[in-house]
Tab-separated table of C-alpha atoms in Angstrom:
chain	number	residue	atom	x	y	z
A	1	MET	CA	0.771	5.826	-29.943
A	2	ASP	CA	0.923	1.981	-30.340
A	3	LEU	CA	0.301	1.140	-34.242
A	4	ASP	CA	-0.324	-2.477	-33.386
A	5	ALA	CA	-2.817	-1.500	-30.751
A	6	LEU	CA	-4.669	0.815	-33.117
A	7	GLU	CA	-4.639	-1.892	-35.982
A	8	LYS	CA	-6.289	-4.268	-33.726
A	9	LEU	CA	-9.078	-1.739	-33.139
A	10	THR	CA	-10.040	-1.794	-36.790
A	11	GLN	CA	-10.775	-5.578	-36.562
A	12	SER	CA	-12.615	-5.474	-33.268
A	13	GLY	CA	-15.641	-3.750	-34.328
A	14	ARG	CA	-14.439	-0.252	-33.130
A	15	ASP	CA	-13.286	0.855	-36.639
A	16	SER	CA	-13.934	4.661	-37.677
A	17	ALA	CA	-12.693	7.020	-39.961
A	18	MET	CA	-10.994	8.916	-37.332
A	19	LEU	CA	-9.121	5.939	-36.294
A	20	ARG	CA	-7.988	5.166	-39.888
A	21	LEU	CA	-6.830	8.892	-40.209
A	22	THR	CA	-4.720	8.338	-37.215
A	23	LEU	CA	-3.369	5.173	-38.578
A	24	SER	CA	-2.417	6.871	-41.663
A	25	ARG	CA	-0.515	9.664	-39.999
A	26	LEU	CA	1.303	7.333	-37.830
A	27	LEU	CA	2.411	5.323	-41.051
A	28	LEU	CA	3.291	8.539	-42.813
A	29	ASP	CA	5.591	9.467	-40.067
A	30	ARG	CA	7.131	6.113	-40.326
A	31	ASP	CA	7.546	6.914	-44.275
A	32	GLU	CA	5.085	4.188	-45.256
A	33	PRO	CA	2.819	6.224	-47.701
A	34	ALA	CA	1.413	3.127	-49.259
A	35	ALA	CA	0.157	1.551	-46.076
A	36	ALA	CA	-1.163	4.853	-45.108
A	37	LEU	CA	-3.032	5.060	-48.310
A	38	LEU	CA	-5.011	1.982	-47.569
A	39	HIS	CA	-6.302	3.385	-44.405
A	40	LEU	CA	-7.247	6.734	-45.987
A	41	GLU	CA	-9.094	4.939	-48.618
A	42	GLN	CA	-10.889	3.221	-45.867
A	43	ALA	CA	-11.570	6.429	-43.889
A	44	VAL	CA	-13.509	8.016	-46.914
A	45	LYS	CA	-15.454	4.749	-47.215
A	46	LEU	CA	-16.493	4.799	-43.751
A	47	GLU	CA	-17.491	8.453	-43.641
A	48	PRO	CA	-17.554	10.120	-47.056
A	49	GLY	CA	-17.927	13.730	-45.602
A	50	TYR	CA	-14.802	13.599	-43.458
A	51	THR	CA	-12.831	16.326	-45.265
A	52	ALA	CA	-9.623	15.922	-43.277
A	53	ALA	CA	-9.351	12.257	-44.669
A	54	TRP	CA	-10.004	13.523	-48.341
A	55	LYS	CA	-7.179	16.053	-47.828
A	56	SER	CA	-4.824	13.739	-46.453
A	57	LEU	CA	-5.825	11.095	-49.144
A	58	GLY	CA	-4.958	13.754	-51.847
A	59	LYS	CA	-1.657	14.604	-50.193
A	60	THR	CA	-0.658	10.750	-49.843
A	61	ARG	CA	-1.540	10.169	-53.470
A	62	LEU	CA	0.690	13.060	-54.670
A	63	GLN	CA	3.462	11.678	-52.381
A	64	LEU	CA	3.103	8.371	-54.170
A	65	GLU	CA	3.361	10.074	-57.672
A	66	ASP	CA	-0.204	9.900	-58.391
A	67	PRO	CA	-1.290	13.461	-59.372
A	68	VAL	CA	-4.553	12.312	-61.132
A	69	GLY	CA	-5.690	10.285	-57.819
A	70	ALA	CA	-4.752	13.348	-55.745
A	71	ALA	CA	-6.838	15.504	-57.872
A	72	ALA	CA	-9.814	12.984	-57.583
A	73	ALA	CA	-9.460	12.941	-53.696
A	74	TRP	CA	-9.425	16.728	-53.438
A	75	GLU	CA	-12.340	16.975	-55.828
A	76	ASN	CA	-14.395	14.656	-53.786
A	77	GLY	CA	-13.158	16.410	-50.501
A	78	LEU	CA	-14.138	19.637	-52.020
A	79	ALA	CA	-17.781	18.403	-52.687
A	80	ALA	CA	-17.748	17.120	-49.001
A	81	ALA	CA	-16.865	20.296	-47.670
A	82	ARG	CA	-19.204	22.217	-49.590
A	83	ALA	CA	-21.886	19.928	-48.400
A	84	ASN	CA	-20.892	20.381	-44.810
A	85	GLY	CA	-20.163	24.050	-44.976
A	86	ASP	CA	-16.474	23.306	-44.193
A	87	LYS	CA	-15.107	26.674	-45.553
A	88	GLN	CA	-11.602	26.019	-44.322
A	89	ALA	CA	-11.282	22.737	-45.762
A	90	GLU	CA	-12.848	23.886	-49.082
A	91	ARG	CA	-10.287	26.810	-49.229
A	92	GLU	CA	-7.306	24.414	-48.577
A	93	MET	CA	-8.444	21.935	-51.099
A	94	THR	CA	-9.077	24.709	-53.771
A	95	VAL	CA	-5.527	25.894	-53.221
A	96	PHE	CA	-4.024	22.320	-53.413
A	97	LEU	CA	-5.868	21.807	-56.969
A	98	LYS	CA	-4.864	25.088	-58.186
A	99	ARG	CA	-1.171	24.181	-57.208
A	100	LEU	CA	-1.661	20.766	-58.902
A	101	ALA	CA	-3.020	22.314	-62.219
A	102	ARG	CA	0.413	24.310	-62.639
């Protein structure tokens, strides 16, 4: 995927949480977690119930050595998962939080 073309979509009125998640994944593949973090934060602002973005936000914050921020992201994601009935995301983030607590 063309990162520049996707970046332009965010400015063209076609911005979405899914687009931001895609951008973050491309940036993570390039080992640019700080840039990915910005897109993930925007993704959850655009769609607070988007559990995939919350999971990735937590992982990215942990990668950036921010365990408190990771826990906060997963707690918010857990609430979103429960509200949406997303049992799989709820289980995953519960495991992430338990591992983090160790």
